[in-house]
Short mmCIF file of C-alpha atoms and ligand atoms in Angstrom, two decimals:
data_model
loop_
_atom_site.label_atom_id
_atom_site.label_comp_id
_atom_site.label_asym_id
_atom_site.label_seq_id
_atom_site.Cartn_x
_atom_site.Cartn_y
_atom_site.Cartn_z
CA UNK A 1 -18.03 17.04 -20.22
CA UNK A 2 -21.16 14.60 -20.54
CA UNK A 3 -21.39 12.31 -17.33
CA UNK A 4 -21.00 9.08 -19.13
CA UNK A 5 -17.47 10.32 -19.54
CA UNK A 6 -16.36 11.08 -16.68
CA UNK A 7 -14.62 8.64 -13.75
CA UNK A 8 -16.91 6.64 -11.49
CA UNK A 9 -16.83 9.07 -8.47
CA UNK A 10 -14.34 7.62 -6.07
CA UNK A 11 -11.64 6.28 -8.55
CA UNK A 12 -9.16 8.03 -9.51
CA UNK A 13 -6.61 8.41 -12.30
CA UNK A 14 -3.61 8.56 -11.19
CA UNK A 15 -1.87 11.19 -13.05
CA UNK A 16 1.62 11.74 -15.00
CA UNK A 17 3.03 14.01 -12.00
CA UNK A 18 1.60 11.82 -9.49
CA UNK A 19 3.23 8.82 -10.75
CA UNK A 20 6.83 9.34 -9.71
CA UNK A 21 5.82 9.62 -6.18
CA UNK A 22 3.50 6.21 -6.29
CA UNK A 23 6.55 4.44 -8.15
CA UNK A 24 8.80 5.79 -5.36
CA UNK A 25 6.77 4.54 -2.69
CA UNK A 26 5.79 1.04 -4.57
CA UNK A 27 9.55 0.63 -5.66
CA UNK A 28 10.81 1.29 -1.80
CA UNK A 29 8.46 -1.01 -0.12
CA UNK A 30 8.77 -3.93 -3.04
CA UNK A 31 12.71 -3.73 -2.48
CA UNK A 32 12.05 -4.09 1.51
CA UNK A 33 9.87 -6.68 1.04
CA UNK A 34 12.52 -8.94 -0.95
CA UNK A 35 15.55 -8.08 0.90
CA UNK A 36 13.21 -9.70 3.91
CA UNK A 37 12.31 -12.96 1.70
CA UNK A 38 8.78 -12.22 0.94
CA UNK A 39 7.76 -13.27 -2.64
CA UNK A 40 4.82 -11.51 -4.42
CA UNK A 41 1.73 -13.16 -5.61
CA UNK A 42 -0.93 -11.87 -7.97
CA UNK A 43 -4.41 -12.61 -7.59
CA UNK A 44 -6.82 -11.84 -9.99
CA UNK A 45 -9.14 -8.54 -9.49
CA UNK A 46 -12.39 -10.13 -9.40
CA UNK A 47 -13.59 -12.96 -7.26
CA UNK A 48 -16.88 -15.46 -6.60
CA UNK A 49 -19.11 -13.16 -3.98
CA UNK A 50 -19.60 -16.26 -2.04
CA UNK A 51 -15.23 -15.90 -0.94
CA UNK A 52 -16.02 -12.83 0.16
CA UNK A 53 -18.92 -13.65 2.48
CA UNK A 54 -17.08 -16.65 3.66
CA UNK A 55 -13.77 -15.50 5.05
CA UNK A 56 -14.83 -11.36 5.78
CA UNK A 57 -17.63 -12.44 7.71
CA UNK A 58 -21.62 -11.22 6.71
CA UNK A 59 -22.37 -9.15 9.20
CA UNK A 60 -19.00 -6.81 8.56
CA UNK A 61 -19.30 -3.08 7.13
CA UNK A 62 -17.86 -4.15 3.86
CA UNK A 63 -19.65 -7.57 3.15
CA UNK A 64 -23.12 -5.52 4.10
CA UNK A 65 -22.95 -2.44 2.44
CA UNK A 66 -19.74 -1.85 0.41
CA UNK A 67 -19.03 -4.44 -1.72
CA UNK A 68 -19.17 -3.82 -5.98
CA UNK A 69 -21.24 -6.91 -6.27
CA UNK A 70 -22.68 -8.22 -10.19
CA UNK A 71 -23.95 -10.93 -12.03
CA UNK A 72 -21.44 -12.05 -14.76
CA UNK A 73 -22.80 -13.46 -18.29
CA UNK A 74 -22.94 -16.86 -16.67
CA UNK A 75 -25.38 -15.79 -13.99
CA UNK A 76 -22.58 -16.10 -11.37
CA UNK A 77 -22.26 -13.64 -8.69
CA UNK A 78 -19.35 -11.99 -8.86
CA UNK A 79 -16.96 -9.09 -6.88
CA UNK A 80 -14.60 -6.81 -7.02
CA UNK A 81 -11.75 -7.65 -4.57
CA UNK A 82 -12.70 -5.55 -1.47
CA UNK A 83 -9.52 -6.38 -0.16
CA UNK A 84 -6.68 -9.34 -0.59
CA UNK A 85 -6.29 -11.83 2.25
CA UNK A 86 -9.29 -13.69 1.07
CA UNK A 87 -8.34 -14.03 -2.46
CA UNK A 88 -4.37 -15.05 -1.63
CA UNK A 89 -5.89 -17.71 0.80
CA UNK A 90 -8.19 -18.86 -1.99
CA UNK A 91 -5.04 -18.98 -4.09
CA UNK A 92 -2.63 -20.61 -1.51
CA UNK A 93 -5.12 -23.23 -0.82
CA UNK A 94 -6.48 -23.55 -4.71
CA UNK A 95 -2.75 -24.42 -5.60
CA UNK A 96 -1.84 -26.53 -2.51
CA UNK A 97 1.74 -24.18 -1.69
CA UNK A 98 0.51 -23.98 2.26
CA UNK A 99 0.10 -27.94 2.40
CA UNK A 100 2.08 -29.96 4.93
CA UNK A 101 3.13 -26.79 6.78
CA UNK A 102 4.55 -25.39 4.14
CA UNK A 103 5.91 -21.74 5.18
CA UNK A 104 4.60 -19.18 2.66
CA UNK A 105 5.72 -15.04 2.88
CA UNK A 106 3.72 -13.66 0.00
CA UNK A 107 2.95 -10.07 -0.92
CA UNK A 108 0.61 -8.18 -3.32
CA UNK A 109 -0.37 -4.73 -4.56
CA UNK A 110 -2.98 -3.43 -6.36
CA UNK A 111 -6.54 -2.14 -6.48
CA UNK A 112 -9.45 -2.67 -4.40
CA UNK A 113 -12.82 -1.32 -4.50
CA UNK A 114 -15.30 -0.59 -1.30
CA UNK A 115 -18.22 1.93 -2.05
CA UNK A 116 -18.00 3.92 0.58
CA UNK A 117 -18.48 7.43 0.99
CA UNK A 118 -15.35 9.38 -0.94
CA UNK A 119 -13.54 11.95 1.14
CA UNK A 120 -9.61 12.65 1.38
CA UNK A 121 -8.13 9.48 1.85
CA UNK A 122 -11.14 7.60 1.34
CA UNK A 123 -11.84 6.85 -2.07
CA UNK A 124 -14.31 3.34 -3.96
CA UNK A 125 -11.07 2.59 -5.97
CA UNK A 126 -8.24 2.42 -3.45
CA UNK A 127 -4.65 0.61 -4.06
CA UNK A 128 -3.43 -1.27 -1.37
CA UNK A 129 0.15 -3.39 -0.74
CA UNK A 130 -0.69 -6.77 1.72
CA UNK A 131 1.20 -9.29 2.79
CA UNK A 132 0.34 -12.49 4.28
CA UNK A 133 2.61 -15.10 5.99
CA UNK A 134 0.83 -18.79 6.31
CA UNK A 135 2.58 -21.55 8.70
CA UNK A 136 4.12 -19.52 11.40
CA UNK A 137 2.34 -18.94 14.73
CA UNK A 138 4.78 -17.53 16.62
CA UNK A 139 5.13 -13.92 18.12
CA UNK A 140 8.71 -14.07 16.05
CA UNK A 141 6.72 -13.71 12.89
CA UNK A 142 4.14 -10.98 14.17
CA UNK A 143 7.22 -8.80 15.32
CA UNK A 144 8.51 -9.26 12.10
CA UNK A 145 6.17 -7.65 10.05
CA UNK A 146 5.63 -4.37 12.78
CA UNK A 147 9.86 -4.31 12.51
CA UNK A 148 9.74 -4.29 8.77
CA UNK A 149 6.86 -1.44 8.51
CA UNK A 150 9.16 0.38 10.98
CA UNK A 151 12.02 0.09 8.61
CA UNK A 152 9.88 1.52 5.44
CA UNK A 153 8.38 4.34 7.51
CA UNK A 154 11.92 5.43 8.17
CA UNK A 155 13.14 4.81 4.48
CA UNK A 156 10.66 7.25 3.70
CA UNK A 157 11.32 9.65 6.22
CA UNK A 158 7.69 9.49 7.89
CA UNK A 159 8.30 7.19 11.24
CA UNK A 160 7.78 10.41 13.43
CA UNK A 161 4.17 10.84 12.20
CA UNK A 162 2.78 7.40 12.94
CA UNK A 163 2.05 5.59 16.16
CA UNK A 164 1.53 1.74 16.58
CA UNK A 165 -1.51 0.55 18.59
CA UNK A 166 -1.80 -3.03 19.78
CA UNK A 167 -4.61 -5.67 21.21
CA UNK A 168 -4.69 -9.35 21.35
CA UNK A 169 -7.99 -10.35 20.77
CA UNK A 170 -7.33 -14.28 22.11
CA UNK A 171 -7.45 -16.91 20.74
CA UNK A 172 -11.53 -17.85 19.33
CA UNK A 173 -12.37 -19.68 22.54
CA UNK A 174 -11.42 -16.55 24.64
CA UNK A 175 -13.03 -14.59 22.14
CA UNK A 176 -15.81 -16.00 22.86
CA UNK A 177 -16.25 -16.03 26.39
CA UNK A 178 -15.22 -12.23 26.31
CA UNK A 179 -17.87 -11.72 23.32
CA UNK A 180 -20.87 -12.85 26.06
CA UNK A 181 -19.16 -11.22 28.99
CA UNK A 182 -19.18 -7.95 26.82
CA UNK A 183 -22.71 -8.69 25.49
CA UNK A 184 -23.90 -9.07 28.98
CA UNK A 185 -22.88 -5.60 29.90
CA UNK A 186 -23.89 -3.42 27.21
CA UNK A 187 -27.49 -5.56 26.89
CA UNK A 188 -28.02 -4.21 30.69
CA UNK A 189 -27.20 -0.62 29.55
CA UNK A 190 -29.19 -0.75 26.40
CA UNK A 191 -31.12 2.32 26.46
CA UNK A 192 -27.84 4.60 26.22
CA UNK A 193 -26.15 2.80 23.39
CA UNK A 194 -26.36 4.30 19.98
CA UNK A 195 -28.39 3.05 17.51
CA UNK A 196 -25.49 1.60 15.30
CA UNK A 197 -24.25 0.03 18.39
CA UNK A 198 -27.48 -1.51 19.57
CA UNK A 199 -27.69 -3.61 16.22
CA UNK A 200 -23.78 -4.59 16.37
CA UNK A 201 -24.87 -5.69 20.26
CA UNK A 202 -26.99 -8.07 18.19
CA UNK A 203 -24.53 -9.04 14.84
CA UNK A 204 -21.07 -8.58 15.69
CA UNK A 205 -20.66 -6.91 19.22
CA UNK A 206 -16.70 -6.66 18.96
CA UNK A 207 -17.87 -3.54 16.68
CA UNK A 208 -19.31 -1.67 19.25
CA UNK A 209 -16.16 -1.29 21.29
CA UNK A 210 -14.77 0.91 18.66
CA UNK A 211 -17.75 3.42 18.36
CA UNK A 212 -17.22 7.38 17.77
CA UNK A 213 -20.27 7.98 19.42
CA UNK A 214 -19.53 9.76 22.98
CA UNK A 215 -22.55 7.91 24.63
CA UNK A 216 -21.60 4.96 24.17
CA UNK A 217 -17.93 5.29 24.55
CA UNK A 218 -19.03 6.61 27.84
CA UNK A 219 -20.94 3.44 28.74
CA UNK A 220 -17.60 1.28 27.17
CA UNK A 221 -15.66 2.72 30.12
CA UNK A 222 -16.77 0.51 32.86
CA UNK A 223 -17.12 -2.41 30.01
CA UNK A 224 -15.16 -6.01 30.33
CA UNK A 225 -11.60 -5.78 29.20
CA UNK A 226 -10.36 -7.54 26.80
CA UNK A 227 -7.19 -8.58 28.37
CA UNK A 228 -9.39 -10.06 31.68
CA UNK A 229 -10.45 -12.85 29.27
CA UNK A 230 -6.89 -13.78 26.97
CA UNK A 231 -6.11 -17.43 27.59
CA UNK A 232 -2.69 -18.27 28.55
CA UNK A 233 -1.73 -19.24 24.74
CA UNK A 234 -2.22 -15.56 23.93
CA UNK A 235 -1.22 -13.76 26.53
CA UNK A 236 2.37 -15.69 26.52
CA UNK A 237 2.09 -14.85 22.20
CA UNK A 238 1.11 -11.09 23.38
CA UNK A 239 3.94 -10.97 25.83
CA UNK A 240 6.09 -12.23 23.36
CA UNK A 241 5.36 -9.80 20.89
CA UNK A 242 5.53 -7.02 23.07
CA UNK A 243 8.86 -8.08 24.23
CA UNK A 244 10.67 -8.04 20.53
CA UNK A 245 9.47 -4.76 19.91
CA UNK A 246 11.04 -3.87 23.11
CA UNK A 247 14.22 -5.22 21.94
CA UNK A 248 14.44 -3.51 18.99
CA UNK A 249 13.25 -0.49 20.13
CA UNK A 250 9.81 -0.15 18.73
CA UNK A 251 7.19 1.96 20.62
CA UNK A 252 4.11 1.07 20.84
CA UNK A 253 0.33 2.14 22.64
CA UNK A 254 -1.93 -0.91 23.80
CA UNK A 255 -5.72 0.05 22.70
CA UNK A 256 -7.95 -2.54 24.02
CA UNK A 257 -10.52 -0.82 21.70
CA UNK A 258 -8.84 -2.21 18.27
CA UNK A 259 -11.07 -4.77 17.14
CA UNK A 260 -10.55 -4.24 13.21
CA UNK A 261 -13.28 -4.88 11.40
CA UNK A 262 -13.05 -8.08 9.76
CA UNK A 263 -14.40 -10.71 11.54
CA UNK A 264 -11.70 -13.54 10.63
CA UNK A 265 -8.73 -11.78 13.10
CA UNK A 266 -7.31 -13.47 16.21
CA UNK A 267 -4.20 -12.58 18.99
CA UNK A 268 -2.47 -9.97 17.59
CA UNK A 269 -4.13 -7.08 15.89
CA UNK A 270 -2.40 -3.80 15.04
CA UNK A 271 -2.70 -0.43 13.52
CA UNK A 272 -0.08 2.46 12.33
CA UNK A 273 -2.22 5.09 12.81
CA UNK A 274 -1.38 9.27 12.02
CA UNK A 275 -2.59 12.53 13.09
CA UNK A 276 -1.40 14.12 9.57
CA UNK A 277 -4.13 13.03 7.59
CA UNK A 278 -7.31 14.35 9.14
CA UNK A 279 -10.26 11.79 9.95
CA UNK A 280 -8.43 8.64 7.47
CA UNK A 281 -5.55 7.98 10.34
CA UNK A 282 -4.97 4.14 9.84
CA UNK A 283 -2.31 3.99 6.92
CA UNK A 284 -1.37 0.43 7.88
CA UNK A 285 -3.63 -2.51 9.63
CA UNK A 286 -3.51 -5.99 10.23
CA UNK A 287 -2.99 -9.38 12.20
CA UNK A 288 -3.14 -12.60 12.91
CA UNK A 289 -5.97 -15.06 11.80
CA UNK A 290 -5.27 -18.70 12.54
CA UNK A 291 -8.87 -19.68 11.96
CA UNK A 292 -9.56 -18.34 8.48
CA UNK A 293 -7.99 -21.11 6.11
CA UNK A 294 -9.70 -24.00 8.64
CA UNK A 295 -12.89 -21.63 8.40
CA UNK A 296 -12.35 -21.68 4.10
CA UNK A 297 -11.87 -25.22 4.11
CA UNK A 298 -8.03 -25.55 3.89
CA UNK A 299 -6.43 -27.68 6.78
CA UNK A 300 -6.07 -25.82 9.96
CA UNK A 301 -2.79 -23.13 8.78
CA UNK A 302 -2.25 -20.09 10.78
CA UNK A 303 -1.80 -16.87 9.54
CA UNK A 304 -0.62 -13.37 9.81
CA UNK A 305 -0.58 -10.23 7.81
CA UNK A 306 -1.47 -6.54 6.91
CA UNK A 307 -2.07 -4.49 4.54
CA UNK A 308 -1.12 -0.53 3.72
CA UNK A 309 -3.17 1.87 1.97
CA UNK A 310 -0.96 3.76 -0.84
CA UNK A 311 -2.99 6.55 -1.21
CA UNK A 312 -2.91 7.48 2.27
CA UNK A 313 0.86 6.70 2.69
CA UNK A 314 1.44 9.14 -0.71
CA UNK A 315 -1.07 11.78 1.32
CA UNK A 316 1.38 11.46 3.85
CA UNK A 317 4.63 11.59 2.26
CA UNK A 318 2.91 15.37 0.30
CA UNK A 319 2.02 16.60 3.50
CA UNK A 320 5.07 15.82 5.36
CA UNK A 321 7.12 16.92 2.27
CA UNK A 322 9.11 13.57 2.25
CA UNK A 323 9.39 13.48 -1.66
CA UNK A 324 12.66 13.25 -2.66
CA UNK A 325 14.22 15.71 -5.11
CA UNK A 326 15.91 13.11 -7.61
CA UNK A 327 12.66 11.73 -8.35
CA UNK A 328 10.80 14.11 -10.43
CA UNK A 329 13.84 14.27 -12.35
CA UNK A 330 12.89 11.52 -15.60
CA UNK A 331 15.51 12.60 -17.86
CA UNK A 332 19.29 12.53 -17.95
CA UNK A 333 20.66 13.97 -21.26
CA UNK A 334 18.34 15.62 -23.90
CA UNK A 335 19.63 15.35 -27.79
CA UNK A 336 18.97 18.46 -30.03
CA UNK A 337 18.96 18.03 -33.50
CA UNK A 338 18.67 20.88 -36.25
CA UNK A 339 18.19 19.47 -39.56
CA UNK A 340 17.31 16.01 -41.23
CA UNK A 341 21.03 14.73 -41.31
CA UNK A 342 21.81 15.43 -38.00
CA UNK A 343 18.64 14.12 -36.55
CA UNK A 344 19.18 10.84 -38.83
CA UNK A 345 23.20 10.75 -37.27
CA UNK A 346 20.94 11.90 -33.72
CA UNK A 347 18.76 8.53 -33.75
CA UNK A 348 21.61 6.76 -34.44
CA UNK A 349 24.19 8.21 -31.89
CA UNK A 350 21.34 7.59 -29.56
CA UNK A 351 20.97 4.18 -30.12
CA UNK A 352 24.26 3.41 -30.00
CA UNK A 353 24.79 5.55 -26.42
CA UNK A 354 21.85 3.16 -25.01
CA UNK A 355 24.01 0.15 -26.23
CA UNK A 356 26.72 1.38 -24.39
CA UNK A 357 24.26 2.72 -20.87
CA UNK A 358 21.24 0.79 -20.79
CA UNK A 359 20.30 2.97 -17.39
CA UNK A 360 20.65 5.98 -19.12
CA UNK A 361 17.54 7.71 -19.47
CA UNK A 362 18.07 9.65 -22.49
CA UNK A 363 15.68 11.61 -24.45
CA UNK A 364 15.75 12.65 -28.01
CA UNK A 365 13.99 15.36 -29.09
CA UNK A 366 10.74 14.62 -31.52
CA UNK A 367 8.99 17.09 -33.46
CA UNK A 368 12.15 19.46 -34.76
CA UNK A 369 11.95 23.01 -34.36
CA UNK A 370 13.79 25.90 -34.02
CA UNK A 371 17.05 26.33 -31.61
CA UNK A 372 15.15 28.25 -29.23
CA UNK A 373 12.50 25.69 -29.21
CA UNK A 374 14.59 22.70 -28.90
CA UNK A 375 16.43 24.04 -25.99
CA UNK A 376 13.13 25.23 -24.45
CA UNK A 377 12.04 21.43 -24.11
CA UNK A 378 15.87 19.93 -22.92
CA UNK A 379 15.04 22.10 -20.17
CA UNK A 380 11.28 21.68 -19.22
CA UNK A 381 12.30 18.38 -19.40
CA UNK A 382 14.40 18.28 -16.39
CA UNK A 383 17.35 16.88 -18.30
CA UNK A 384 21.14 17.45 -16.92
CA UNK A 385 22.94 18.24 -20.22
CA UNK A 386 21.70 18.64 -23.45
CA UNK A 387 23.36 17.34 -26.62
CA UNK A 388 23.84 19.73 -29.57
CA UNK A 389 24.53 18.25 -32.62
CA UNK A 390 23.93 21.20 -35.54
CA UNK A 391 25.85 22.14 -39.01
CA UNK A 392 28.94 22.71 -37.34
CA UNK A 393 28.63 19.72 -34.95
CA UNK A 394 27.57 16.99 -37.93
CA UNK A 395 31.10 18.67 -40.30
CA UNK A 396 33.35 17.87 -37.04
CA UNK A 397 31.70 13.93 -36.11
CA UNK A 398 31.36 15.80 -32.76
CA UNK A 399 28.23 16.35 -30.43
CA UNK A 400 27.90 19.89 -28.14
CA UNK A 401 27.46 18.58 -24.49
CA UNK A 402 25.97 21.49 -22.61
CA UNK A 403 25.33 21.50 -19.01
CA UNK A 404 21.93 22.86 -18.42
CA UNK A 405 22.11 23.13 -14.43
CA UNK A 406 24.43 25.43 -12.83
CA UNK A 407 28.10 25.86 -14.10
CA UNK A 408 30.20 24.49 -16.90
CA UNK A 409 30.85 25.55 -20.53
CA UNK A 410 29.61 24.05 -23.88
CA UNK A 411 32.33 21.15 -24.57
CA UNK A 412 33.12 19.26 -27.55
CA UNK A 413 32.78 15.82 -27.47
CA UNK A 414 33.50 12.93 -30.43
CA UNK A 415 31.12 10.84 -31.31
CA UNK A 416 32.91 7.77 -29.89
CA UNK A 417 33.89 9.51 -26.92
CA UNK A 418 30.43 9.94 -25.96
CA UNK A 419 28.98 7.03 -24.04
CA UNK A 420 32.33 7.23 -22.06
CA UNK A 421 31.78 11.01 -21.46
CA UNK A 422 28.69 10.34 -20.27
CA UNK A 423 29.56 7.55 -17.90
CA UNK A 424 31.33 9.56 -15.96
CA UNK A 425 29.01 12.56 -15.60
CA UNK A 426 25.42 11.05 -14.82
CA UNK A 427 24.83 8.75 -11.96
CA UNK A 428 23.32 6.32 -12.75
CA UNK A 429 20.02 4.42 -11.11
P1 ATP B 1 -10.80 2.30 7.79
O1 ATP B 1 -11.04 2.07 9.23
O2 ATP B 1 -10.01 3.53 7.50
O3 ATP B 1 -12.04 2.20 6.96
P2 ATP B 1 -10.28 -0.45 7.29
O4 ATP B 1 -10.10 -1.03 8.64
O5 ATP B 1 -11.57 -0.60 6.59
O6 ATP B 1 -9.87 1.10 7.31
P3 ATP B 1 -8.48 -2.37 6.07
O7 ATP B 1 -9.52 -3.21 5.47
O8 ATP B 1 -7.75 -2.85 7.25
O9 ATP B 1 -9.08 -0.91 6.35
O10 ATP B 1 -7.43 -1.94 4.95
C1 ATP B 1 -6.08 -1.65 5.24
C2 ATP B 1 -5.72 -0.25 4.86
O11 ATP B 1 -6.19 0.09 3.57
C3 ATP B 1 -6.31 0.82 5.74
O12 ATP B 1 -5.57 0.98 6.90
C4 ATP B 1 -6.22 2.04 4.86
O13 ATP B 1 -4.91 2.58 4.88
C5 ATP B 1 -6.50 1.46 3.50
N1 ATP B 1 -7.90 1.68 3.13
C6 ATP B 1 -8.98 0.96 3.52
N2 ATP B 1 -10.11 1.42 2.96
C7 ATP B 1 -9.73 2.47 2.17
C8 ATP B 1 -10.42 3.35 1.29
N3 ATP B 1 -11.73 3.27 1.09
N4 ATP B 1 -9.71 4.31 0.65
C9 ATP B 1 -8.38 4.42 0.81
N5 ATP B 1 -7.66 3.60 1.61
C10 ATP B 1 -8.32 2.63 2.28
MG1 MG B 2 -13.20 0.62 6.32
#
């Protein structure tokens, strides 16, 4: 095929087989996410650069190298959402719901775009699910969102495969003070710092603490700790935390290393991280930033969140073999019609079934063809029963109802009868 037709490398279509699985997954976490009073929001897919810039912070990864940045018709700079928090505070703040202390639990899904270099799990168009809470500052609402991942890792069968690490990086005062403390240090052992590390010394030191380079995770050992510098405010929130996941039974590591790298977090920060998916661990990040709507020019609002990448958490669920059988299965009842009458009573038997089981998901077949055809597709298409209706079917007013897995004969079943017959034989979703 000629380039220009051919995906942008890094996005992906998701195809036909795949899509079960994503719906699965989507469909499991958007029922968790209601039953816990979180209400979606949808933000639009492209934003002002400037938002960006703002709220991640310049001197981050994805403001200074991956963001899909143009220049609209208007001359205005424009981006592709690199990722959501930004654009739901823009749109909590743009429609006043977080004034007065308003307590807002919102959640959204879709597409985001970094150009980074594609590997396995690490792709330029990636889908993400976030959620952001605005108005609570308590630990309460921190341990909330860790219990609630818990929950959908075990709804899908995968809670053995992840571990949650955990930092408080302090409030920004105590940041700051641990910022120069750590700049300090590393400025005296310059020389054996990497070269990526020497210019985050300079930009956004933070960064350096979570290096791969061996040298200079060799020099971080003897570093300032984190923890040394927490005010009292966070280290009560911290304990706090750390004492409802205790409760409920959550374990958890404490990596003083997890910095994230955004530059808007504060107290808690967290990652789910996995040893399933090669080099792209972190299926789940996030935490608190009570700055960031002061720092975008809301009224001081604190705020909390994360957000989950989907195609790592549908890596995962292939790998660990978590997919459950039922949902491959699209089709309940497949209706076989030989002839133009009995398709014509076939459309309209149909219709009146769905009248009767709007959850059915029945198929009828399109295209005619022969008996041996027809039956070929009722069973490629993963259907329970087929329904016969031929000559000898359309003289009676009956349909054939023929199981197509495992036992039971051909039956007879009246056209009226039907709906009822098949009430009691498919389960319905
Ligand atoms: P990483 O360290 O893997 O680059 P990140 O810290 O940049 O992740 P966040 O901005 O916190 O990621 O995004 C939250 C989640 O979104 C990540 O934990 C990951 O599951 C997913 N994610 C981020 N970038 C990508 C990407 N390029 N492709 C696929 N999933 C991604
Ligand atoms: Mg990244």
């Amino acid at each position: 095929m000629s380039k220009s037709l051919q995906a942008i490398r890094g996005m992906n279509d998701i195809l036909p087989e795949q899509t079960p699985l994503w719906r699965y997954f989507e469909g499991t976490v958007a029922r968790l996410l209601d039953n816990y009073g979180y209400k979606q929001i949808r933000m639009p897919i492209v934003e002002f650069t400037e938002l960006f810039k703002r709220s991640i912070g310049e001197v981050t990864d994805i403001v200074e190298k991956e963001m899909y940045t143009f220049e609209d018709r208007n001359g205005d700079s424009l981006t592709l959402r690199p990722e959501g928090t930004a654009a739901c505070v823009r749109a909590v703040l743009e429609h006043g719901i977080t004034g007065g202390g308003q307590v807002q639990k919102l959640w959204y899904i879709g597409p985001m775009f970094r150009h980074e270099r594609p590997q396995k799990g690490r792709y330029r168009q990636f889908h993400q699910i976030g959620l952001e809470v605005f108005n609570l500052d308590g630990p309460d609402i921190d341990a909330e969102l860790i219990i609630m991942t818990w929950r959908l890792w075990g709804e899908l069968g995968i809670r053995d495969a992840v571990k949650l690490e955990l930092n408080s990086l302090g409030t920004s005062e105590s940041r700051g003070r641990y910022r120069e403390a750590l700049v300090e240090y590393l400025s005296a052992h310059h020389d054996k710092l990497d070269e990526d590390s020497q210019r985050r010394l300079k930009t956004n030191p933070l960064r350096v603490l979570d290096t791969k380079n061996a040298d200079t995770q060799a020099v971080l050992v003897d570093a300032p700790k984190m923890a040394d510098y927490l005010d009292d405010e966070s280290r009560a929130h911290f304990e706090g935390l750390k004492a409802r996941l205790d409760a409920v039974g959550i374990p958890y590591v404490l990596n003083p290393k997890l910095v994230r790298g955004l530059d808007y977090y504060s107290k808690t920060v967290f990652e789910w991280v996995t040893d399933k998916l090669g080099a792209q661990g972190t299926v789940c990040a996030g935490g608190r930033y009570d700055g960031l709507v002061e720092q975008m020019g809301g009224k001081p609002t604190t705020g909390v969140g994360f957000a989950m990448g989907i195609e790592r958490l549908v890596l995962m669920l292939e790998t660990l073999e978590q997919i459950p059988a039922e949902i491959s299965r699209q089709v309940d009842v497949y209706l076989c019609a030989f002839g133009e009458e009995a398709e014509l009573a076939g459309l309209t038997l149909a219709e009146r079934v769905r009248d009767q089981l709007p959850n059915l998901r029945l198929q009828v077949n399109a295209g005619a063809g022969s008996f041996k055809s027809q039956f070929k597709k009722a069973d490629k298409s993963g259907a329970l029963y087929a329904l016969i209706l031929g000559d000898d079917e359309m003289a009676q007013q009956v349909v054939g109802f023929k199981p197509l897995r495992g036992q039971g004969e051909q039956q007879s079943i009246a056209w009226d009868a039907l709906a009822a017959h098949l009430a009691t034989c498919v389960v319905q979703g």
